[in-house]
Short mmCIF file of C-alpha atoms in Angstrom, two decimals:
data_model
loop_
_atom_site.label_atom_id
_atom_site.label_comp_id
_atom_site.label_asym_id
_atom_site.label_seq_id
_atom_site.Cartn_x
_atom_site.Cartn_y
_atom_site.Cartn_z
CA MET R 1 133.88 141.44 98.07
CA ARG R 2 130.71 143.06 97.68
CA GLU R 3 128.00 143.80 100.92
CA ASP R 4 124.24 143.76 101.03
CA ARG R 5 121.94 143.42 103.74
CA CYS R 6 118.15 142.51 104.17
CA ASP R 7 115.48 141.68 107.18
CA VAL R 8 115.52 137.83 106.73
CA LEU R 9 118.19 135.82 104.38
CA VAL R 10 117.11 132.79 103.25
CA VAL R 11 119.98 130.40 102.23
CA GLY R 12 118.99 127.67 99.91
CA GLY R 13 116.14 127.57 97.13
CA GLY R 14 114.35 124.42 98.07
CA LEU R 15 110.73 123.97 98.95
CA GLY R 16 111.35 125.15 103.08
CA GLY R 17 113.41 128.43 101.31
CA VAL R 18 110.81 129.42 99.09
CA ALA R 19 108.32 128.84 101.50
CA ALA R 20 110.11 130.76 104.07
CA ALA R 21 110.85 133.82 101.49
CA LEU R 22 107.09 133.79 100.90
CA ALA R 23 106.25 133.94 104.66
CA ALA R 24 108.73 136.58 105.65
CA ALA R 25 107.66 138.89 102.26
CA ARG R 26 104.24 138.39 102.83
CA ARG R 27 104.45 140.20 106.16
CA GLY R 28 106.42 143.04 104.98
CA TYR R 29 109.89 142.13 105.56
CA GLY R 30 112.77 142.19 102.74
CA VAL R 31 114.29 139.06 101.73
CA VAL R 32 117.34 137.45 99.94
CA LEU R 33 116.59 134.16 98.76
CA THR R 34 119.84 132.43 97.80
CA GLU R 35 120.06 129.14 95.71
CA ALA R 36 123.28 127.18 94.78
CA THR R 37 121.82 126.37 91.14
CA ASP R 38 119.92 127.87 88.59
CA TRP R 39 116.52 126.23 89.60
CA ILE R 40 114.66 127.00 92.91
CA GLY R 41 112.31 124.05 94.07
CA GLY R 42 115.15 121.71 95.92
CA GLN R 43 114.05 117.86 95.94
CA LEU R 44 110.87 118.70 94.00
CA THR R 45 112.86 120.20 90.84
CA THR R 46 116.80 120.28 90.94
CA GLN R 47 116.92 116.93 92.44
CA GLY R 48 113.67 115.50 90.28
CA VAL R 49 112.02 113.73 93.18
CA PRO R 50 107.99 113.87 92.45
CA PRO R 51 106.18 114.75 95.80
CA ASP R 52 106.13 111.94 98.49
CA GLU R 53 102.88 112.57 100.56
CA HIS R 54 100.33 111.16 102.90
CA PRO R 55 97.16 109.52 101.78
CA TRP R 56 95.06 112.49 102.96
CA ILE R 57 96.70 115.21 101.15
CA GLU R 58 94.02 115.96 98.60
CA GLU R 59 91.53 117.15 101.59
CA PHE R 60 93.91 118.29 104.47
CA GLY R 61 97.42 117.75 106.29
CA CYS R 62 99.11 120.60 104.66
CA THR R 63 99.29 124.08 104.69
CA ARG R 64 97.45 126.55 102.68
CA GLY R 65 100.52 127.51 100.90
CA TYR R 66 101.47 124.01 99.92
CA ARG R 67 98.20 123.52 98.70
CA ALA R 68 98.44 126.57 96.48
CA LEU R 69 101.66 125.28 94.90
CA ARG R 70 99.80 121.62 94.23
CA ASP R 71 96.92 123.75 92.88
CA GLY R 72 99.20 125.92 90.47
CA ILE R 73 100.91 122.74 89.07
CA ARG R 74 97.43 121.20 87.98
CA ALA R 75 96.39 125.17 86.63
CA TYR R 76 99.64 125.15 84.50
CA TYR R 77 98.98 121.73 83.02
CA ARG R 78 95.21 123.11 82.27
CA ARG R 79 96.42 126.11 80.76
CA ASN R 80 99.30 125.08 78.57
CA TYR R 81 98.88 121.47 77.73
CA PRO R 82 96.12 119.76 75.23
CA LEU R 83 94.46 117.58 77.80
CA THR R 84 92.13 114.80 77.00
CA ALA R 85 88.72 115.46 78.21
CA ALA R 86 88.83 113.01 81.07
CA ALA R 87 91.85 114.68 82.26
CA ALA R 88 90.60 118.04 82.07
CA ALA R 89 87.54 117.13 84.05
CA ASP R 90 89.34 115.20 86.54
CA PRO R 91 89.70 117.29 89.65
CA ARG R 92 92.78 115.45 90.95
CA PHE R 93 94.37 115.41 87.94
CA ASN R 94 97.54 113.54 87.80
CA PRO R 95 99.85 114.42 84.84
CA GLY R 96 102.18 111.33 85.13
CA ASN R 97 99.40 108.56 86.82
CA GLY R 98 102.35 108.06 88.67
CA ARG R 99 101.78 105.86 91.91
CA VAL R 100 104.11 107.46 94.03
CA SER R 101 102.27 110.59 94.34
CA ARG R 102 98.69 112.02 93.31
CA ILE R 103 100.35 114.70 91.21
CA CYS R 104 103.59 113.22 89.38
CA HIS R 105 104.74 115.89 87.57
CA GLU R 106 107.58 117.64 84.95
CA PRO R 107 109.99 119.19 87.72
CA ARG R 108 110.28 122.35 85.52
CA VAL R 109 106.44 122.84 85.61
CA ALA R 110 107.05 123.23 89.36
CA VAL R 111 109.74 125.57 89.01
CA ALA R 112 107.50 127.74 86.68
CA VAL R 113 104.74 127.58 89.41
CA LEU R 114 107.25 128.56 92.18
CA GLU R 115 108.42 131.23 90.19
CA GLU R 116 104.83 132.49 89.84
CA MET R 117 104.49 132.30 93.40
CA LEU R 118 107.48 134.48 94.19
CA ALA R 119 106.68 136.97 91.06
CA PRO R 120 104.51 139.96 93.05
CA TYR R 121 106.93 139.86 96.01
CA ARG R 122 110.21 139.85 93.43
CA ALA R 123 108.48 142.86 91.36
CA ALA R 124 107.85 144.98 94.72
CA ARG R 125 112.00 144.15 95.69
CA ARG R 126 110.39 142.43 99.01
CA ILE R 127 112.17 139.17 97.62
CA ARG R 128 115.54 139.30 95.62
CA LEU R 129 116.52 135.76 94.12
CA LEU R 130 120.04 134.99 93.48
CA THR R 131 120.68 131.77 91.84
CA ARG R 132 123.87 130.25 91.52
CA HIS R 133 125.47 131.42 94.70
CA GLU R 134 126.90 128.95 97.35
CA PRO R 135 127.25 129.98 100.96
CA VAL R 136 131.29 129.83 101.44
CA ALA R 137 131.40 131.40 105.22
CA VAL R 138 129.15 132.78 107.93
CA GLY R 139 129.83 135.62 110.33
CA ARG R 140 128.96 135.06 114.06
CA ASP R 141 129.20 137.69 116.97
CA GLY R 142 128.53 135.68 120.23
CA ASP R 143 125.52 133.79 119.82
CA ARG R 144 124.09 135.44 116.62
CA ILE R 145 124.79 135.22 112.99
CA THR R 146 125.90 138.46 111.28
CA SER R 147 126.49 137.61 108.02
CA VAL R 148 126.64 134.97 105.36
CA SER R 149 129.26 135.23 102.37
CA LEU R 150 128.39 133.39 99.08
CA ARG R 151 129.91 132.94 96.07
CA ASP R 152 128.60 132.93 92.80
CA ALA R 153 129.17 130.95 89.40
CA ALA R 154 132.33 133.72 88.41
CA GLY R 155 133.87 133.24 91.62
CA GLU R 156 133.08 136.93 92.98
CA VAL R 157 131.82 136.88 96.83
CA VAL R 158 128.90 138.81 98.14
CA GLU R 159 128.64 139.37 101.92
CA ILE R 160 125.01 139.63 103.15
CA ALA R 161 124.15 140.68 106.67
CA ALA R 162 120.71 140.11 107.91
CA ALA R 163 118.81 140.29 111.37
CA TYR R 164 117.38 136.40 110.78
CA THR R 165 119.09 134.07 108.76
CA VAL R 166 117.02 131.03 107.81
CA ASP R 167 119.09 127.47 106.53
CA ALA R 168 117.17 126.11 103.86
CA THR R 169 120.29 124.26 102.34
CA GLU R 170 120.28 120.91 101.66
CA LEU R 171 123.04 119.82 103.59
CA GLY R 172 122.43 121.82 106.45
CA ASP R 173 125.71 123.70 105.40
CA LEU R 174 125.16 127.08 107.31
CA LEU R 175 125.47 124.62 110.66
CA GLU R 176 129.01 123.87 109.76
CA LEU R 177 130.17 127.05 108.29
CA GLY R 178 128.75 128.92 111.47
CA ALA R 179 130.26 126.52 114.12
CA VAL R 180 126.61 126.24 115.38
CA GLU R 181 126.03 122.70 117.46
CA HIS R 182 124.69 120.12 115.00
CA VAL R 183 124.42 116.20 114.89
CA THR R 184 124.97 113.95 111.72
CA GLY R 185 124.50 110.46 110.89
CA ALA R 186 123.25 107.75 113.68
CA GLU R 187 122.69 107.99 116.88
CA SER R 188 123.00 105.33 119.68
CA ALA R 189 119.71 103.87 121.73
CA ALA R 190 121.71 104.91 124.38
CA GLU R 191 121.26 108.68 123.36
CA THR R 192 117.90 108.92 122.11
CA GLY R 193 116.31 105.59 123.61
CA GLU R 194 114.75 104.37 120.42
CA PRO R 195 113.95 100.87 120.19
CA HIS R 196 115.53 101.05 116.39
CA ALA R 197 118.34 103.07 117.09
CA LEU R 198 121.78 101.52 116.74
CA ASP R 199 123.06 99.31 119.55
CA GLY R 200 126.58 100.42 121.20
CA GLU R 201 128.31 103.87 119.33
CA ALA R 202 126.79 106.48 117.65
CA GLU R 203 127.99 106.49 114.02
CA PRO R 204 127.98 110.01 112.65
CA LEU R 205 129.20 108.69 109.06
CA ASP R 206 126.01 106.66 108.66
CA GLN R 207 123.84 108.87 106.69
CA GLN R 208 121.05 107.59 104.23
CA ALA R 209 122.02 106.63 100.63
CA VAL R 210 121.79 109.67 97.88
CA SER R 211 120.48 109.25 94.37
CA TRP R 212 121.18 110.76 91.48
CA CYS R 213 117.75 110.79 89.28
CA PHE R 214 117.45 110.61 85.81
CA ALA R 215 114.45 111.18 83.50
CA LEU R 216 114.01 108.68 80.34
CA GLU R 217 111.19 107.57 77.73
CA HIS R 218 110.89 104.67 75.46
CA ARG R 219 111.25 104.75 72.00
CA PRO R 220 110.99 101.20 71.05
CA GLY R 221 112.95 100.21 67.66
CA GLU R 222 115.32 103.19 68.12
CA GLU R 223 118.73 103.13 69.73
CA HIS R 224 119.61 105.37 72.31
CA VAL R 225 122.44 103.53 74.05
CA ILE R 226 124.82 105.48 76.00
CA ASP R 227 128.52 105.25 76.04
CA ARG R 228 129.42 102.46 78.43
CA PRO R 229 129.96 104.43 81.73
CA ARG R 230 133.79 104.33 83.49
CA ASP R 231 132.52 102.29 86.45
CA TYR R 232 130.10 99.90 84.84
CA ALA R 233 132.45 96.86 85.77
CA PHE R 234 132.29 97.99 89.11
CA TRP R 235 128.77 98.35 89.37
CA ARG R 236 127.41 95.33 87.44
CA ASP R 237 129.42 93.01 90.01
CA HIS R 238 129.24 94.96 92.89
CA GLN R 239 126.70 93.64 95.52
CA ALA R 240 126.11 94.70 99.31
CA ASP R 241 125.42 91.76 101.49
CA PHE R 242 122.05 92.62 102.33
CA TRP R 243 121.27 92.94 98.56
CA PRO R 244 119.58 90.07 96.65
CA GLY R 245 122.55 89.62 93.76
CA PRO R 246 124.56 92.50 92.03
CA GLN R 247 122.95 95.98 92.54
CA LEU R 248 122.46 95.91 88.97
CA ASN R 249 119.55 93.70 88.83
CA TRP R 250 115.91 93.86 88.43
CA ALA R 251 115.57 92.38 92.29
CA GLU R 252 115.39 94.84 95.13
CA ILE R 253 114.38 94.64 98.44
CA ASN R 254 111.12 95.22 100.23
CA PRO R 255 111.31 97.92 102.74
CA TRP R 256 108.66 96.75 104.84
CA ASP R 257 109.53 92.92 105.62
CA LEU R 258 113.11 93.08 103.80
CA THR R 259 112.12 89.75 101.62
CA GLU R 260 113.32 90.00 97.93
CA HIS R 261 111.00 91.34 95.40
CA ARG R 262 111.18 90.39 91.50
CA ARG R 263 110.78 93.95 89.56
CA ALA R 264 110.13 94.57 86.11
CA LEU R 265 110.55 97.70 84.00
CA PHE R 266 106.89 97.80 82.40
CA GLU R 267 103.87 95.77 82.68
CA ASP R 268 103.09 92.82 80.93
CA SER R 269 100.76 92.51 78.05
CA SER R 270 97.72 91.87 80.47
CA GLY R 271 98.40 95.13 82.27
CA ARG R 272 99.65 93.01 85.46
CA PRO R 273 103.13 93.80 86.47
CA ASP R 274 105.97 91.09 86.79
CA GLY R 275 106.10 91.61 90.38
CA PHE R 276 106.09 95.70 89.96
CA GLY R 277 106.20 97.76 86.95
CA LEU R 278 109.02 100.17 87.96
CA TRP R 279 107.86 102.55 84.75
CA ASP R 280 104.67 104.02 86.03
CA PHE R 281 106.02 104.23 89.46
CA ARG R 282 107.19 107.61 89.50
CA ARG R 283 106.11 108.55 85.98
CA ILE R 284 105.63 112.16 85.49
CA LEU R 285 104.19 112.12 81.94
CA ALA R 286 101.47 109.82 81.27
CA ARG R 287 100.91 110.11 77.39
CA ALA R 288 96.79 108.70 77.82
CA ASN R 289 96.31 112.20 79.55
CA PHE R 290 97.24 114.57 76.44
CA ALA R 291 95.53 114.75 73.15
CA GLU R 292 97.29 112.45 70.67
CA SER R 293 98.10 115.87 68.02
CA ALA R 294 100.59 116.90 70.98
CA GLY R 295 103.06 113.92 70.42
CA LEU R 296 103.45 113.63 73.95
CA GLY R 297 104.86 110.26 75.13
CA ASP R 298 105.55 108.77 78.43
CA VAL R 299 108.27 110.24 80.65
CA THR R 300 109.20 108.53 83.80
CA LEU R 301 111.76 109.51 86.42
CA VAL R 302 114.17 107.23 87.71
CA ASN R 303 114.63 107.41 91.60
CA TRP R 304 114.39 103.59 92.37
CA ALA R 305 116.19 101.72 94.82
CA HIS R 306 118.68 100.45 92.26
CA ILE R 307 120.64 103.90 91.97
CA ASP R 308 120.61 104.24 95.89
CA TYR R 309 124.49 105.27 96.39
CA TRP R 310 125.58 103.99 100.24
CA LEU R 311 129.27 103.25 99.88
CA GLY R 312 130.17 106.43 101.71
CA PRO R 313 128.77 109.70 103.01
CA VAL R 314 128.58 113.44 101.65
CA VAL R 315 128.53 115.25 105.23
CA GLY R 316 131.14 115.08 107.46
CA VAL R 317 134.22 114.56 105.50
CA GLN R 318 136.41 116.39 103.32
CA PRO R 319 135.32 117.80 100.35
CA GLU R 320 137.44 115.90 98.38
CA GLU R 321 135.94 112.57 99.84
CA ARG R 322 132.17 114.25 99.28
CA GLU R 323 133.19 114.85 95.58
CA ARG R 324 134.52 111.35 95.07
CA HIS R 325 131.29 109.78 96.44
CA LEU R 326 128.90 112.39 94.83
CA GLU R 327 130.95 111.37 91.31
CA SER R 328 130.47 107.44 92.23
CA ALA R 329 126.54 108.26 92.67
CA ARG R 330 126.27 109.55 89.30
CA GLN R 331 128.30 106.61 88.04
CA LEU R 332 126.00 104.12 89.60
CA SER R 333 122.97 105.82 87.59
CA ARG R 334 124.65 105.84 84.49
CA SER R 335 125.71 102.32 85.15
CA PHE R 336 122.16 101.30 85.76
CA LEU R 337 120.82 102.85 82.53
CA TYR R 338 123.30 101.22 80.60
CA TRP R 339 122.59 97.98 82.05
CA MET R 340 118.83 98.57 81.37
CA GLN R 341 119.93 99.40 77.58
CA THR R 342 121.91 96.53 76.94
CA GLU R 343 121.71 93.49 79.63
CA ALA R 344 118.55 93.80 81.23
CA PRO R 345 116.51 90.72 81.16
CA THR R 346 113.27 91.92 79.08
CA ALA R 347 109.71 90.43 79.30
CA ASP R 348 110.10 88.13 75.96
CA GLY R 349 113.24 86.64 77.14
CA GLY R 350 115.57 88.94 75.32
CA ALA R 351 118.19 91.38 77.02
CA GLY R 352 118.04 95.15 77.04
CA TYR R 353 116.07 98.14 76.12
CA PRO R 354 118.32 100.03 73.55
CA GLY R 355 115.02 102.71 72.97
CA LEU R 356 115.52 104.02 76.55
CA ARG R 357 116.63 107.60 75.93
CA LEU R 358 117.64 110.07 78.55
CA ARG R 359 115.38 113.48 78.63
CA PRO R 360 118.08 116.02 79.39
CA ASP R 361 115.53 118.88 78.80
CA VAL R 362 113.41 117.47 81.31
CA LEU R 363 115.83 118.21 84.21
CA GLY R 364 117.36 121.05 82.76
CA THR R 365 120.84 119.55 82.24
CA SER R 366 123.04 118.66 79.15
CA ASP R 367 123.96 115.17 80.53
CA GLY R 368 120.07 113.94 81.49
CA LEU R 369 120.75 113.57 85.17
CA ALA R 370 119.36 115.74 87.95
CA LYS R 371 121.11 119.14 88.42
CA ALA R 372 121.86 117.71 91.89
CA PRO R 373 121.59 114.72 94.11
CA TYR R 374 118.52 113.66 95.96
CA VAL R 375 119.47 114.00 99.65
CA ARG R 376 117.66 112.19 102.55
CA GLU R 377 119.52 113.30 105.05
CA SER R 378 121.37 116.64 106.15
CA ARG R 379 122.95 117.94 109.31
CA ARG R 380 120.47 118.43 111.89
CA ILE R 381 120.64 121.06 114.51
CA GLN R 382 120.84 120.28 118.27
CA ALA R 383 117.63 121.48 119.22
CA GLU R 384 115.88 122.67 122.12
CA PHE R 385 113.74 119.54 121.67
CA THR R 386 114.65 116.62 119.68
CA VAL R 387 111.36 114.42 118.08
CA THR R 388 112.72 110.62 118.51
CA GLU R 389 110.88 107.41 117.42
CA ASN R 390 109.33 107.12 120.83
CA HIS R 391 106.85 110.19 119.92
CA VAL R 392 105.86 109.21 116.84
CA GLY R 393 106.50 105.30 116.07
CA ALA R 394 103.53 102.96 116.16
CA ARG R 395 105.07 100.16 118.22
CA ALA R 396 107.31 102.67 120.05
CA ARG R 397 104.06 104.00 121.58
CA GLU R 398 102.05 100.99 122.59
CA PRO R 399 99.58 100.82 124.01
CA LEU R 400 99.30 104.40 123.35
CA VAL R 401 97.45 105.44 120.36
CA GLY R 402 98.29 108.50 118.25
CA ALA R 403 101.81 110.26 118.07
CA GLU R 404 103.03 112.75 121.26
CA VAL R 405 100.63 115.84 121.50
CA PHE R 406 103.07 118.54 121.57
CA ALA R 407 101.88 121.90 123.06
CA ASP R 408 104.14 123.83 120.99
CA THR R 409 102.85 122.63 117.62
CA VAL R 410 103.35 124.69 114.71
CA GLY R 411 102.11 122.08 112.12
CA ILE R 412 101.61 118.70 111.28
CA GLY R 413 102.83 115.73 108.61
CA SER R 414 102.42 112.07 108.12
CA TYR R 415 104.91 109.34 106.66
CA ARG R 416 106.57 106.05 107.69
CA ILE R 417 110.01 106.31 109.40
CA ASP R 418 111.49 105.23 105.61
CA LEU R 419 115.36 104.74 105.63
CA HIS R 420 116.83 103.59 102.74
CA PRO R 421 119.92 101.59 103.11
CA SER R 422 122.90 103.88 104.59
CA THR R 423 126.49 104.09 104.69
CA GLY R 424 126.96 102.34 108.01
CA GLY R 425 130.29 104.60 108.85
CA LYS R 426 132.58 101.87 110.46
CA ARG R 427 130.26 99.06 110.55
CA GLY R 428 129.72 99.27 106.58
CA PRO R 429 126.05 99.86 104.60
CA ARG R 430 123.23 98.42 106.17
CA THR R 431 119.81 97.96 104.78
CA PHE R 432 116.13 99.53 104.70
CA VAL R 433 114.77 100.76 108.09
CA ASP R 434 110.79 100.88 107.72
CA ILE R 435 108.74 101.56 111.02
CA GLU R 436 104.75 102.34 110.98
CA THR R 437 104.04 106.05 112.44
CA TRP R 438 101.01 107.80 113.53
CA PRO R 439 100.44 111.14 111.95
CA PHE R 440 102.74 113.52 113.83
CA GLN R 441 102.60 117.43 114.89
CA ILE R 442 105.84 119.42 114.20
CA PRO R 443 107.09 120.66 117.44
CA LEU R 444 108.72 124.63 117.47
CA GLY R 445 111.30 123.33 119.62
CA ALA R 446 112.51 121.27 116.83
CA LEU R 447 113.14 124.39 114.93
CA LEU R 448 115.07 126.20 117.74
CA PRO R 449 119.01 125.80 118.04
CA VAL R 450 120.22 125.25 121.62
CA ARG R 451 122.19 128.56 121.60
CA VAL R 452 122.19 130.48 118.26
CA ASP R 453 119.42 133.36 118.53
CA ASN R 454 118.98 134.25 114.94
CA LEU R 455 119.38 130.98 113.13
CA LEU R 456 116.19 128.88 111.91
CA PRO R 457 116.50 125.66 109.97
CA ALA R 458 114.09 125.15 107.01
CA ALA R 459 114.60 121.73 105.69
CA LYS R 460 115.91 118.31 106.44
CA ASN R 461 118.20 119.96 109.47
CA ILE R 462 115.45 120.28 112.39
CA GLY R 463 115.64 118.62 115.65
CA THR R 464 115.04 115.04 114.72
CA THR R 465 116.80 111.98 114.74
CA HIS R 466 118.57 109.39 112.26
CA LEU R 467 115.09 108.10 112.48
CA THR R 468 112.55 110.60 112.84
CA ASN R 469 114.45 112.27 110.25
CA GLY R 470 113.23 109.62 107.78
CA CYS R 471 109.19 110.82 108.32
CA TYR R 472 109.91 114.43 108.50
CA ARG R 473 112.01 115.20 105.41
CA LEU R 474 109.00 114.83 102.94
CA HIS R 475 108.00 117.45 100.35
CA PRO R 476 104.71 118.66 102.46
CA ILE R 477 106.68 118.94 105.62
CA GLU R 478 109.47 120.60 104.68
CA TRP R 479 107.68 123.49 103.02
CA ASN R 480 105.52 123.66 106.52
CA ILE R 481 108.86 124.07 108.61
CA GLY R 482 109.68 126.58 106.12
CA GLU R 483 106.79 128.44 106.33
CA VAL R 484 107.05 128.54 109.89
CA ALA R 485 110.47 129.64 109.87
CA GLY R 486 109.80 132.76 107.73
CA THR R 487 106.62 133.30 109.84
CA LEU R 488 108.80 132.95 113.17
CA ALA R 489 111.51 135.64 111.90
CA ALA R 490 109.06 138.26 110.92
CA HIS R 491 106.96 137.96 114.06
CA CYS R 492 110.53 138.30 116.31
CA LEU R 493 111.16 141.35 114.40
CA ASP R 494 107.38 142.75 115.00
CA THR R 495 107.63 142.05 118.35
CA GLY R 496 111.25 141.96 119.39
CA LEU R 497 111.41 138.86 121.05
CA ILE R 498 113.80 136.21 120.07
CA PRO R 499 112.55 132.42 118.82
CA ARG R 500 112.80 131.00 122.19
CA GLN R 501 111.52 133.64 124.12
CA ILE R 502 107.96 132.90 121.96
CA ARG R 503 108.25 129.14 122.83
CA ALA R 504 109.26 129.83 126.41
CA ARG R 505 105.82 131.74 127.22
CA ALA R 506 102.13 129.82 126.92
CA ASP R 507 100.66 133.39 125.72
CA ARG R 508 103.46 134.21 123.59
CA LEU R 509 103.25 130.79 122.06
CA ALA R 510 99.47 130.89 121.41
CA GLU R 511 99.79 134.10 119.87
CA PHE R 512 102.19 132.98 117.34
CA GLN R 513 100.19 129.69 116.84
CA ARG R 514 96.92 131.98 116.17
CA LEU R 515 99.02 133.58 113.21
CA LEU R 516 100.04 130.34 111.68
CA ALA R 517 96.47 129.08 111.49
CA ALA R 518 95.09 132.19 110.08
CA ASP R 519 97.74 131.74 107.48
CA GLY R 520 96.24 128.32 106.90
CA VAL R 521 99.05 126.20 108.68
CA GLU R 522 97.14 123.23 109.99
CA LEU R 523 98.27 122.54 113.95
CA ALA R 524 96.32 119.31 114.51
CA TRP R 525 95.15 116.01 112.80
CA PRO R 526 91.38 115.71 112.75
CA ARG R 527 90.53 113.06 115.37
CA GLU R 528 89.33 110.63 112.77
CA VAL R 529 92.84 110.47 111.51
CA ARG R 530 95.33 110.82 114.50
CA GLY R 531 95.03 107.39 115.31
CA LEU R 532 95.47 105.42 112.02
CA LYS R 533 98.68 104.28 111.54
CA GLN R 534 100.78 105.44 108.42
CA TYR R 535 100.80 102.40 105.78
CA TYR R 536 100.95 104.52 102.68
#
C-alpha cells in the first residue's frame, strides 16, 4: 500500500468536491481531489443531469464560482460550436433550449469547463486529481480523521493522510467508513416536528428513487431498437399502487397535486404538446441553435419520472443488495427505452419510435447509460444544527413570511421540497412529496458533525432531514456547500481553530462570513425575493 499526504483531502469529484478543492487551493493549500469514475462533475456529468436551478439564477442566488462555471459553459459553446446568429447574440444562450434549466448542455462540455477551472492549480501542484479511486477505509484517532484509503482501477490502494478531509462522495461514503454519526432515510414527525414527516417510526431504508439516465437522438425512418432487456416483461407489467397504470406508460403523476398527467414524447405539428412534451424538457442540444452545415441534431437527456427506481434503497444495505438494486435501475431504464422504441403509443396512432438512438458518446460510456446513477439522497451527518421543514416550508411557517434567518449563514439556495417516489422501507414504496418553500439560507451548523473535528461534508450529506434534503440537493447549492467546506478547511489551517470554534463565537463567525463574501458567496437573499414562494 502506498502512502501520501496533503493539507486537504477531498473525496468525491462532484460539484461540491470540485468547489471545495478550488476554494482550498485558492488559499494556497495542497489538495488531493479523488473521484471514483473517470469524469469530474457528479450529478452534472457522470449522472447526466442538467442543472436544476431557481428562477433568479441569471441575476443572483449563487456563488461567484458557480457563476463562473455557468459562464464557462456558454463560452465553451461560443468558442467551439457553429452557433446561429440568434444563438450567438443571446446573452442567456441555452444550448439545448431545455425547459428544466436556462442552461441545458452536454455533460462532457461541463467536464471540459471544470477541467479548465482546475488547470492552473493542477499545473502548480496545488491540486492533484486522482480519478478511478474509490474510498475503502477511513483511519481515525479519537475525534479526528487521520487518513482515507482509496483503491484504484488496478486494485492498488493508496492511504492519504490530511489535516482536513472533505466528504464529497455521492452517498456520504466516508460517514459509514469512518463511523461518523449519521442518519439515512426518513425521520418521524416525533423526531423532527415536521408536518410532512412520517407518522409512527422513522424508516432509515425509505430513500428517494435513483434514476439511471441516458441520452437519445431521434432519426425518423431508421431502425435503432436495442435488444430486448432481460427484465422487460417485469417492468412492462409492474405498477406501483400510486402510479397510473404500468410503469412503462406515457402517464405519470403530477407531483404538485398527485393527479394523473398524460405525457407525450414530442409536441404535435401545431407546436403544442399533447399534455406535456417530454423531448424538450431536458434537451441538451437543440438543432435550431446551430448552423445547418454542422450536422448537429437534437439530443435529449432522459431523466423522467418513468425511470425512477423505488423498489429498494442503495444505502444501509449490504453491497450485494445495493448492486442488485442498481442493476435493476439499469434494467428499468433500458426497458423504458425499448418500450418507447417498440410499443409506445405515437401521435399518429401507431406504436413505437424505432428511430430513437442511444448516444453513448454524450455520456462517455459504451452502453449509452450514464456513468453513475442519479442519486437524490445520501447518508447525512448528525450535525450541530439540522434544517427542517419548519425552517423553510411555506405552509409550515405560516403566518410568517420568509424562511428562518440564520445568524451563521454561509450561503443561499432556493428550490421546492421536491421528493421523488421513495422506497418506503417496511411500508413499501410511496409517492411524491412536493412542498412550497421560501428562498432559504445555508447554516454553517448544518456542515459541522456533532463530534468529529476535521471532517466536512460537501454534497447531499449535510445536516438536513429526509424532507429538506429535497430542496438542498440541487446543483448550485451543492457547489455553495462545497465552496464553504474548502474555505472553512483552509481558514482553520490559517487560524489553528477547528470548525465548531469558528461557529461558537460571534467575532470568529463574522470574520469567516467576511471571507466568504469577499470570495463571492452570497449570504442572504435580497429583500424583494426572500418573501417569494418557490414555485419553479
